[in-house]
Amino acid sequence: MKKTLLSLLLGIVFSIAFVLTGAQAADAPSKEKLEKHKTTPSGKYSPSLDVLSGEDGEVPAAKPGVPSISKKEFAKAQQIYFERCAGCHGVLRKGATGKALTTDLTRELGLDYLTAFITYGSPAGMPNWGESGQLSEGEVDIMARYLLHEPPQPPEYGLKEIKASWKVVVPVDKRPKKKMNKLDLDNLFSVTLRDTGEIALIEGDSKKIATIIPTGYAVHISRISASGRYLFVIGRDARVTLIDLWMKTPTAVAEIKAGMEARSVETSKMKGWEDKYAIAGTYWPPQFTIMDGATLEPLKVVSTRGMTVGTQEYHPEPRVAAIVGSHYNPEFVVNVKETGKVLMVNYSDLDNLKITSIATARFLHDGGFDSTGRYFMDAANASNIIAVIDTKENKLVKLIEVGTTPHPGRGANFVHPKHGPVWATSHLGDETISVIGTDPEGHPDQAWTVVETIEGQGGGSLFIKTHPNSTNLYVDTPLNPEAELSSSIAVFDTNDLGKGYEVLPIGEWSGIDHGVRRVVQGEYNVKGDEVWFSVWNGAEEESAIVVVDDKTRKLKTVIKDKRLVTPTGKFNIYNTQHDVY
């Protein structure tokens, strides 16, 4: 009865809310649409697992007509918001991928609307937190009341605070002068153990864990220095860990906290500048920090607050998403999410820092280079666009419309039998794979256009992968609500994409018969003859890594270890070092 009443209420308040807020989509979503939303990838996607929840916030003074909230409830709501909501709606609730949730809007909507909306979500991408059971009825009520109060603002975090967090565990002069272990570093994998705040270094040949290293919480990416010696990892708590792979047992030799929440780290790759600098970009505060590449000493902090593309309105919270190191100039290529700008940050003179700002599209997220390493294929995922950036000439080449919410990771480069060199992306929001021509000299008519669109298993894809030595193209669907799809992989033949895909039952091959078994992020070994997939289960359940023989598409082996807790991202040292994807 209560569920039915809330569903009816939701339809009513949707109509009222859109009139009050002037939203573009005037039609209230039906109950059928809401029910359907529960099975869409967007409905299941939790885009943020932030760690700002540790910051204290004072309970705002009560306003007439606004339901009260206790200090304990406010603290709980603050934690939930930063863990579940800030990634889309922003720390300050100014809106990002999700709509703004400032009190001038939420108080017009009212408590009942917010309660229903949090419970059931929306077809536009708001997860159904209550209906899915991820939030209890009591937590939904707390969150609805919380949104009617002014949001707390976490403190700024500048050079003083960053430097105070900086630790050099092993000074440079105490580190080895040569490699002191027998590990084949080219075929070593850095594997994120998401829920334990660690990475596992796994040997590509033996498939054994060489060591496990404590890092930041929920490591997002691993990056390798240009020399291949140093491994940089960054957790969502903005903790950067520098690991020396030459030591007898690879060890963390320095660490720093670049902010309060982060996703990206990268190192200088330009010839003559190898290993010189590192950069960390943060979600909060919205800024990036350039550091010494061997010690992580913070050298320069730059805010990314500014005007958005198109409307040229000020945005207080433009977060730094993906960063790549240019091979053509001494520059970092920095994605600024909310403003839709790509910053070409020239590190040749930090005292007179030169930044070229390239306007693209909102909201920039991830991407990778084409096969030449010159063009950055950049996903503005909420705009359904791939922006092509020429990192040699420092200019926008083209904005390319693709499918719904492209989420390529680094993307996939291969040679199309008809269109020549191409780069491909899969999508979070639909089942398509967009194939884009990347050869302006050899195939000028096909360059920077979608030359072919194929259909995969379904939406909910996060990563697409191939290798120069392979003719296979692997597409995951870990966020698809259908268990059969989220636990399997679609693989295409790059010589004949039109013949469709073969399904590899990775979850079944893992031998794990319980839990969600999300299969995520294929990663090749250095030879390109095998590909590794994470079987990502709950923190209290068994997970695994499944290794597939690329030539036969058959199961090769399963890596299991009680220390492999929630393995997600995997980064082969050689492939990551040389941008092979």
XYZ file of C-alpha atoms in Angstrom:
581
model
C 0.000 0.000 0.000
C 2.758 2.403 0.939
C 4.667 1.560 -2.251
C 1.587 2.186 -4.406
C 0.907 5.498 -2.664
C 4.477 6.627 -3.221
C 4.293 5.682 -6.898
C 1.092 7.708 -7.316
C 2.574 10.581 -5.385
C 5.673 10.524 -7.539
C 3.680 10.978 -10.715
C 1.793 13.933 -9.211
C 4.805 15.725 -7.816
C 6.758 15.194 -11.028
C 4.172 17.245 -12.885
C 4.218 19.962 -10.249
C 7.996 19.964 -10.044
C 8.555 20.445 -13.742
C 6.195 23.403 -13.776
C 7.921 24.938 -10.786
C 11.470 24.406 -12.056
C 10.930 25.035 -15.743
C 12.588 21.745 -16.632
C 12.786 20.850 -20.288
C 11.129 17.447 -20.074
C 7.549 18.426 -19.314
C 5.979 14.977 -19.266
C 5.832 13.223 -15.928
C 7.309 9.722 -16.100
C 4.712 7.018 -15.782
C 4.882 4.221 -13.279
C 5.731 1.919 -16.189
C 8.727 4.086 -17.055
C 9.813 4.097 -13.460
C 9.528 0.339 -13.300
C 11.511 0.050 -16.530
C 14.155 2.369 -15.110
C 14.955 -0.173 -12.447
C 16.315 -2.445 -15.189
C 18.340 0.132 -17.101
C 22.111 0.438 -16.746
C 21.779 4.081 -15.736
C 19.368 3.073 -13.017
C 21.916 0.692 -11.584
C 24.912 2.962 -11.970
C 26.378 4.367 -8.771
C 28.790 6.925 -10.227
C 30.551 7.910 -7.041
C 31.977 6.278 -3.978
C 33.415 9.357 -2.401
C 35.277 9.770 0.841
C 34.319 13.285 1.796
C 32.048 11.738 4.386
C 34.798 12.075 6.941
C 34.454 15.845 6.952
C 32.476 17.322 9.828
C 29.500 19.504 8.979
C 27.442 21.742 11.228
C 23.681 21.365 11.180
C 22.223 24.446 9.471
C 19.821 26.636 11.415
C 16.210 25.528 11.019
C 14.072 27.450 8.511
C 10.305 27.962 8.846
C 8.473 25.147 7.083
C 11.598 23.028 6.656
C 11.518 19.667 8.473
C 14.096 19.482 11.223
C 17.094 17.167 11.154
C 19.195 16.151 14.143
C 22.963 16.406 14.246
C 23.246 12.624 14.095
C 20.880 12.428 11.115
C 22.680 15.279 9.372
C 26.020 13.501 9.758
C 24.517 10.291 8.400
C 22.944 12.097 5.442
C 26.189 13.896 4.734
C 28.000 10.558 4.575
C 25.396 9.035 2.236
C 25.403 12.092 -0.003
C 29.152 12.116 -0.445
C 29.266 8.364 -1.024
C 26.301 8.125 -3.391
C 25.284 11.492 -4.787
C 28.156 13.970 -5.036
C 29.638 12.291 -8.093
C 26.640 13.358 -10.203
C 25.117 16.330 -8.372
C 28.347 17.888 -7.099
C 29.670 18.527 -3.620
C 27.895 21.882 -3.501
C 24.760 20.451 -5.171
C 25.189 22.887 -8.063
C 24.565 20.120 -10.572
C 26.884 18.222 -12.876
C 25.880 15.067 -14.708
C 22.827 15.168 -12.444
C 20.538 18.140 -11.864
C 21.160 20.860 -9.310
C 19.856 20.171 -5.795
C 20.189 23.616 -4.267
C 17.598 24.559 -1.657
C 15.821 27.072 -3.903
C 14.849 24.058 -6.007
C 14.445 21.338 -3.390
C 12.179 23.442 -1.159
C 9.909 24.131 -4.115
C 9.729 20.399 -4.786
C 9.006 19.525 -1.175
C 9.595 16.593 1.128
C 7.114 14.180 -0.489
C 8.577 14.687 -3.950
C 12.133 14.178 -2.743
C 11.172 11.064 -0.796
C 9.508 9.510 -3.825
C 12.244 10.567 -6.206
C 15.004 9.083 -4.053
C 12.955 5.923 -3.634
C 12.076 5.288 -7.279
C 14.613 7.283 -9.279
C 13.873 8.442 -12.813
C 14.256 7.184 -16.371
C 16.791 9.979 -16.946
C 19.402 8.212 -14.851
C 18.642 8.834 -11.172
C 19.142 5.476 -9.405
C 16.202 3.983 -7.498
C 17.978 4.006 -4.177
C 15.021 2.989 -2.033
C 13.364 0.538 -4.407
C 16.659 -1.256 -4.994
C 17.233 -1.665 -1.257
C 20.498 0.290 -1.270
C 18.910 2.817 1.076
C 16.439 1.877 3.785
C 13.120 3.692 4.170
C 14.606 5.552 7.134
C 17.674 6.565 5.159
C 15.525 7.808 2.295
C 13.592 9.974 4.772
C 16.830 11.374 6.211
C 18.131 12.149 2.721
C 14.915 13.914 1.699
C 15.089 16.143 4.771
C 18.812 16.702 4.315
C 18.248 18.095 0.802
C 15.936 20.759 2.223
C 18.809 22.215 4.262
C 21.782 24.166 2.964
C 24.635 21.882 1.932
C 27.838 21.897 3.942
C 30.923 22.945 2.016
C 34.059 20.931 2.671
C 37.120 23.032 3.399
C 39.514 24.068 0.672
C 42.721 22.096 0.368
C 45.669 24.105 -0.905
C 49.417 23.744 -1.074
C 49.814 24.071 2.693
C 47.481 21.129 3.388
C 48.827 19.072 0.491
C 52.416 19.570 1.599
C 51.540 18.622 5.179
C 50.335 15.236 3.893
C 53.477 14.560 1.829
C 55.686 11.684 2.969
C 58.889 10.352 1.443
C 59.204 6.854 2.855
C 62.396 5.945 0.994
C 64.544 8.893 -0.143
C 65.820 8.837 -3.718
C 69.438 8.267 -2.659
C 68.387 5.213 -0.658
C 66.671 3.549 -3.591
C 68.397 0.922 -5.748
C 70.527 1.976 -8.714
C 69.344 -1.028 -10.697
C 66.460 -3.482 -10.678
C 66.843 -5.714 -7.616
C 64.161 -8.349 -8.287
C 63.518 -11.037 -10.896
C 60.038 -9.858 -11.803
C 59.238 -9.486 -15.493
C 58.052 -5.917 -15.132
C 56.761 -5.705 -18.708
C 54.267 -8.456 -17.956
C 53.389 -7.437 -14.404
C 49.808 -6.394 -13.635
C 48.746 -3.740 -11.140
C 45.311 -4.885 -9.933
C 42.975 -2.669 -7.910
C 41.546 -4.290 -4.790
C 38.785 -1.762 -4.539
C 37.292 -2.322 -1.093
C 40.489 -3.027 0.835
C 42.409 0.074 -0.263
C 45.213 -1.925 -1.849
C 46.706 -2.996 -5.136
C 47.970 -6.467 -5.951
C 50.987 -6.886 -8.220
C 50.376 -10.117 -10.137
C 52.977 -11.832 -12.311
C 51.723 -12.266 -15.856
C 53.488 -15.585 -16.439
C 53.002 -17.421 -13.138
C 49.654 -15.721 -12.339
C 50.861 -15.446 -8.735
C 50.546 -12.413 -6.467
C 54.026 -10.939 -6.077
C 53.014 -8.518 -3.353
C 50.101 -6.475 -2.037
C 50.628 -2.788 -1.304
C 48.368 -0.543 0.830
C 47.195 2.489 -1.142
C 44.326 4.948 -1.130
C 40.715 3.814 -0.870
C 39.049 2.529 -4.064
C 42.025 3.039 -6.371
C 40.751 4.397 -9.658
C 43.764 4.042 -11.928
C 47.389 2.953 -12.043
C 49.876 4.805 -14.242
C 53.480 3.965 -15.109
C 56.350 6.432 -15.439
C 57.888 6.825 -18.896
C 60.925 4.787 -17.808
C 58.765 1.943 -16.515
C 60.317 2.112 -13.057
C 57.681 3.915 -11.024
C 54.055 2.977 -10.534
C 51.608 5.722 -9.522
C 48.181 4.883 -8.119
C 45.458 7.222 -6.885
C 42.516 6.374 -4.652
C 39.206 8.150 -4.553
C 40.353 9.660 -1.279
C 42.936 11.576 -3.414
C 45.833 9.687 -1.885
C 48.639 9.209 -4.414
C 51.042 6.338 -3.800
C 54.396 6.118 -5.584
C 55.750 2.563 -5.881
C 59.320 1.710 -6.890
C 59.216 -1.438 -9.008
C 63.013 -1.834 -8.909
C 63.172 -2.659 -5.200
C 63.675 -6.250 -4.088
C 60.021 -6.265 -3.206
C 58.193 -3.398 -4.944
C 57.429 -0.885 -2.217
C 55.680 2.438 -1.710
C 58.442 5.049 -1.519
C 56.334 8.217 -1.266
C 52.747 9.310 -0.828
C 50.685 12.473 -0.767
C 47.053 13.480 -0.401
C 46.257 15.876 -3.254
C 42.770 16.781 -2.046
C 39.739 15.069 -0.580
C 38.380 13.236 -3.599
C 40.067 12.312 -6.853
C 40.173 10.049 -9.902
C 43.293 10.779 -11.971
C 47.080 10.709 -11.923
C 49.609 10.821 -14.771
C 53.337 11.306 -15.398
C 55.381 13.308 -17.902
C 56.067 11.367 -21.104
C 57.564 13.869 -23.531
C 61.092 12.971 -24.678
C 63.580 14.721 -22.427
C 61.049 15.033 -19.609
C 60.597 11.349 -18.755
C 59.837 10.757 -15.050
C 60.352 14.473 -14.323
C 56.840 15.349 -13.139
C 53.573 13.787 -12.028
C 50.134 15.358 -11.870
C 47.048 14.551 -9.792
C 43.615 15.926 -10.583
C 40.942 16.169 -7.908
C 37.167 16.291 -7.720
C 37.317 18.288 -4.496
C 38.676 20.827 -4.408
C 38.380 21.245 -8.194
C 42.056 21.606 -9.046
C 45.191 19.794 -10.139
C 48.611 19.502 -8.507
C 51.915 19.111 -10.339
C 54.482 17.137 -8.324
C 58.066 15.988 -8.529
C 58.053 12.656 -10.351
C 60.488 10.913 -8.013
C 59.302 12.204 -4.632
C 55.740 13.556 -5.123
C 56.792 16.897 -3.662
C 53.941 19.289 -4.547
C 55.183 22.086 -6.794
C 52.156 23.801 -8.314
C 48.443 23.808 -7.485
C 46.017 25.182 -10.073
C 42.259 25.688 -9.635
C 39.897 24.668 -12.437
C 36.957 26.834 -11.377
C 35.671 28.958 -14.235
C 33.179 29.399 -17.064
C 31.376 26.613 -18.890
C 31.517 26.129 -22.650
C 28.581 27.494 -24.602
C 26.638 29.379 -21.919
C 29.835 30.788 -20.365
C 28.362 30.663 -16.886
C 30.544 30.402 -13.811
C 30.789 26.934 -12.309
C 32.166 26.593 -8.767
C 33.002 22.901 -8.967
C 34.507 21.800 -12.319
C 36.174 18.528 -11.416
C 39.270 17.073 -13.029
C 38.536 13.775 -14.745
C 40.962 11.954 -17.070
C 44.545 13.170 -17.561
C 46.993 11.916 -20.197
C 50.605 12.829 -20.881
C 51.316 14.268 -24.325
C 53.955 12.614 -26.520
C 54.300 15.696 -28.750
C 54.764 18.519 -26.249
C 55.895 18.829 -22.612
C 52.260 18.932 -21.562
C 49.572 17.228 -19.563
C 46.151 16.935 -21.211
C 43.632 17.671 -18.433
C 39.886 17.043 -18.716
C 37.756 19.525 -16.771
C 34.434 17.805 -16.441
C 31.726 20.401 -15.798
C 33.121 23.258 -17.876
C 33.787 21.033 -20.879
C 37.323 22.295 -21.350
C 40.515 20.422 -22.134
C 43.560 22.122 -20.627
C 46.934 21.640 -22.281
C 49.184 22.273 -19.268
C 52.756 22.997 -20.343
C 55.171 21.936 -17.597
C 58.378 23.250 -19.206
C 58.317 26.329 -16.942
C 56.258 25.940 -13.775
C 56.995 29.482 -12.623
C 55.487 30.852 -15.831
C 52.885 28.160 -16.351
C 51.308 28.170 -19.797
C 47.865 26.609 -20.207
C 46.015 26.345 -23.523
C 42.265 25.983 -22.968
C 40.311 24.074 -25.622
C 36.508 24.331 -25.518
C 34.805 20.988 -26.290
C 31.578 19.704 -24.703
C 30.223 18.951 -21.253
C 30.767 16.655 -19.367
C 34.258 15.370 -20.095
C 35.113 12.064 -18.509
C 37.588 9.546 -19.951
C 39.313 8.652 -23.211
C 42.547 7.603 -24.844
C 44.900 8.212 -27.735
C 44.473 7.038 -31.304
C 47.072 4.549 -32.562
C 49.590 7.301 -33.406
C 49.485 8.815 -29.920
C 48.750 12.236 -31.411
C 44.977 12.532 -31.158
C 43.180 12.296 -27.822
C 39.739 10.707 -28.236
C 37.849 12.305 -25.370
C 34.416 11.217 -24.121
C 32.008 13.975 -23.069
C 29.693 11.277 -21.816
C 26.639 13.253 -20.714
C 26.671 15.038 -24.090
C 26.988 11.792 -26.102
C 30.053 13.194 -27.856
C 33.634 12.182 -28.548
C 35.877 15.233 -28.808
C 39.024 14.799 -30.915
C 41.996 16.817 -29.618
C 45.174 17.261 -31.662
C 47.908 17.175 -28.996
C 50.565 18.242 -31.506
C 48.812 21.406 -32.686
C 46.826 21.929 -29.446
C 43.435 22.351 -31.027
C 40.008 20.777 -31.293
C 39.656 18.725 -34.467
C 36.016 17.714 -34.244
C 33.078 16.902 -31.979
C 31.595 13.544 -32.998
C 28.098 12.436 -31.969
C 28.016 8.832 -30.817
C 25.647 6.650 -28.758
C 24.214 7.249 -25.304
C 26.793 7.996 -22.604
C 30.064 6.824 -24.151
C 32.347 5.240 -21.564
C 35.403 3.946 -23.445
C 38.002 3.755 -20.714
C 40.984 4.250 -23.008
C 39.033 2.940 -26.013
C 40.252 0.428 -28.590
C 42.477 0.983 -31.640
C 42.523 -1.410 -34.583
C 42.671 -1.478 -38.380
C 39.267 -1.748 -40.056
C 39.335 -3.822 -43.285
C 37.561 -1.036 -45.164
C 38.159 2.201 -43.283
C 41.754 1.764 -42.093
C 42.888 2.800 -38.593
C 39.940 3.335 -36.246
C 39.191 3.866 -32.555
C 36.092 2.464 -30.867
C 33.983 3.216 -27.821
C 31.200 1.289 -26.132
C 28.410 2.979 -24.151
C 26.936 2.981 -20.706
C 23.505 4.036 -21.938
C 22.893 1.729 -24.900
C 24.095 -1.456 -26.572
C 26.000 0.164 -29.431
C 29.691 0.356 -30.210
C 30.769 3.390 -32.255
C 33.745 2.925 -34.586
C 35.495 6.185 -35.561
C 38.012 6.690 -38.373
C 41.365 8.081 -37.158
C 43.490 8.287 -40.329
C 43.265 11.813 -41.814
C 46.117 11.165 -44.260
C 45.377 7.673 -45.550
C 41.570 7.757 -45.243
C 40.613 11.460 -45.208
C 36.950 10.873 -46.074
C 36.487 8.570 -43.078
C 38.588 10.525 -40.593
C 36.785 11.770 -37.476
C 33.433 10.261 -38.441
C 31.541 7.226 -37.174
C 32.312 4.744 -39.942
C 30.385 1.837 -38.435
C 27.977 1.213 -35.565
C 27.501 -2.301 -34.259
C 25.334 -3.727 -31.506
C 26.678 -5.513 -28.466
C 24.897 -7.444 -25.728
C 23.331 -4.422 -24.069
C 23.962 -1.176 -22.248
C 26.014 -0.841 -19.115
C 29.440 -1.119 -20.730
C 32.430 0.470 -19.038
C 35.385 -0.802 -21.085
C 36.246 -1.917 -24.591
C 39.559 -3.575 -25.397
C 41.766 -4.962 -28.142
C 45.517 -5.230 -28.848
C 47.769 -4.674 -31.890
C 48.537 -8.407 -31.963
C 44.874 -9.429 -31.796
C 41.835 -9.415 -34.059
C 39.441 -9.684 -31.125
C 37.428 -6.779 -29.707
C 36.086 -7.362 -26.188
C 33.162 -5.386 -24.735
C 32.086 -5.701 -21.093
C 28.639 -4.923 -19.649
C 29.170 -4.977 -15.858
C 26.402 -2.451 -15.155
C 23.731 -4.191 -17.171
C 20.925 -5.266 -14.788
C 20.612 -8.669 -16.449
C 22.877 -11.054 -14.546
C 23.592 -13.070 -17.671
C 24.925 -9.970 -19.427
C 26.798 -8.396 -16.515
C 28.675 -11.659 -15.929
C 29.713 -12.246 -19.541
C 31.704 -10.627 -22.331
C 30.881 -9.994 -25.994
C 33.782 -10.504 -28.385
C 33.853 -9.376 -32.039
C 36.191 -10.165 -34.923
C 37.729 -6.840 -36.025
C 38.049 -8.212 -39.570
C 34.300 -8.740 -39.793
C 32.394 -6.720 -37.200
C 29.122 -7.253 -39.032
C 28.945 -10.977 -38.327
C 28.084 -10.250 -34.693
C 29.598 -11.292 -31.404
C 30.385 -14.421 -29.464
C 29.460 -14.510 -25.777
C 32.100 -15.666 -23.309
C 30.542 -16.778 -19.980
C 33.344 -15.374 -17.826
C 31.332 -15.485 -14.595
C 30.525 -19.141 -15.162
C 34.137 -19.923 -16.046
C 35.261 -18.386 -12.751
C 33.606 -21.216 -10.848
C 31.932 -18.710 -8.516
C 28.271 -19.622 -8.173
C 27.040 -16.845 -5.888
C 26.932 -13.071 -5.738
C 26.637 -10.533 -8.544
C 29.769 -11.659 -10.460
C 30.139 -8.446 -12.492
C 32.753 -8.966 -15.188
C 34.760 -5.840 -15.876
C 37.720 -4.428 -17.821
C 39.580 -6.761 -20.097
C 43.347 -6.206 -20.011
C 45.902 -7.857 -22.303
C 49.256 -9.270 -21.322
C 52.361 -7.835 -22.968
C 52.345 -10.336 -25.860
C 48.690 -9.737 -26.628
C 47.899 -13.456 -26.610
C 45.794 -13.548 -23.447
C 43.288 -11.194 -21.857
C 42.404 -10.885 -18.156
C 38.921 -10.118 -16.797
C 37.928 -9.239 -13.239
C 34.986 -11.091 -11.736
C 33.942 -8.360 -9.303
C 31.809 -9.668 -6.453
C 30.759 -8.210 -3.116
C 33.372 -7.378 -0.506
C 32.318 -10.350 1.621
C 32.102 -12.742 -1.316
C 34.615 -14.550 -3.489
C 36.048 -12.718 -6.492
C 38.481 -13.868 -9.175
C 40.397 -12.997 -12.320
C 39.644 -15.086 -15.389
C 42.349 -15.389 -18.044
C 41.235 -16.093 -21.616
C 43.380 -17.417 -24.469
C 42.973 -14.693 -27.074
C 43.556 -16.946 -30.080
C 41.015 -19.612 -29.151
C 38.699 -17.484 -26.979
C 38.763 -20.355 -24.493
C 39.356 -20.344 -20.753
C 43.044 -20.485 -19.929
C 43.099 -20.212 -16.144
C 41.342 -18.710 -13.129
C 43.286 -16.706 -10.549
C 41.813 -17.082 -7.067
C 43.254 -15.948 -3.766
C 41.555 -14.930 -0.519
C 43.464 -11.641 -0.809
C 41.759 -10.823 -4.123
C 38.960 -8.757 -2.597
C 36.819 -6.881 -5.136
C 39.385 -6.784 -7.976
C 38.355 -4.230 -10.590
C 40.890 -2.330 -12.724
C 43.951 -4.176 -14.062
C 46.899 -2.421 -15.657
C 49.619 -4.296 -17.498
C 52.851 -2.375 -16.905
C 54.117 -2.369 -20.504
C 50.758 -1.627 -22.132
C 50.018 1.193 -19.704
C 53.525 2.636 -20.005
C 53.319 2.746 -23.813
C 49.604 3.568 -24.251
C 48.885 0.256 -25.952
C 45.137 -0.244 -26.311
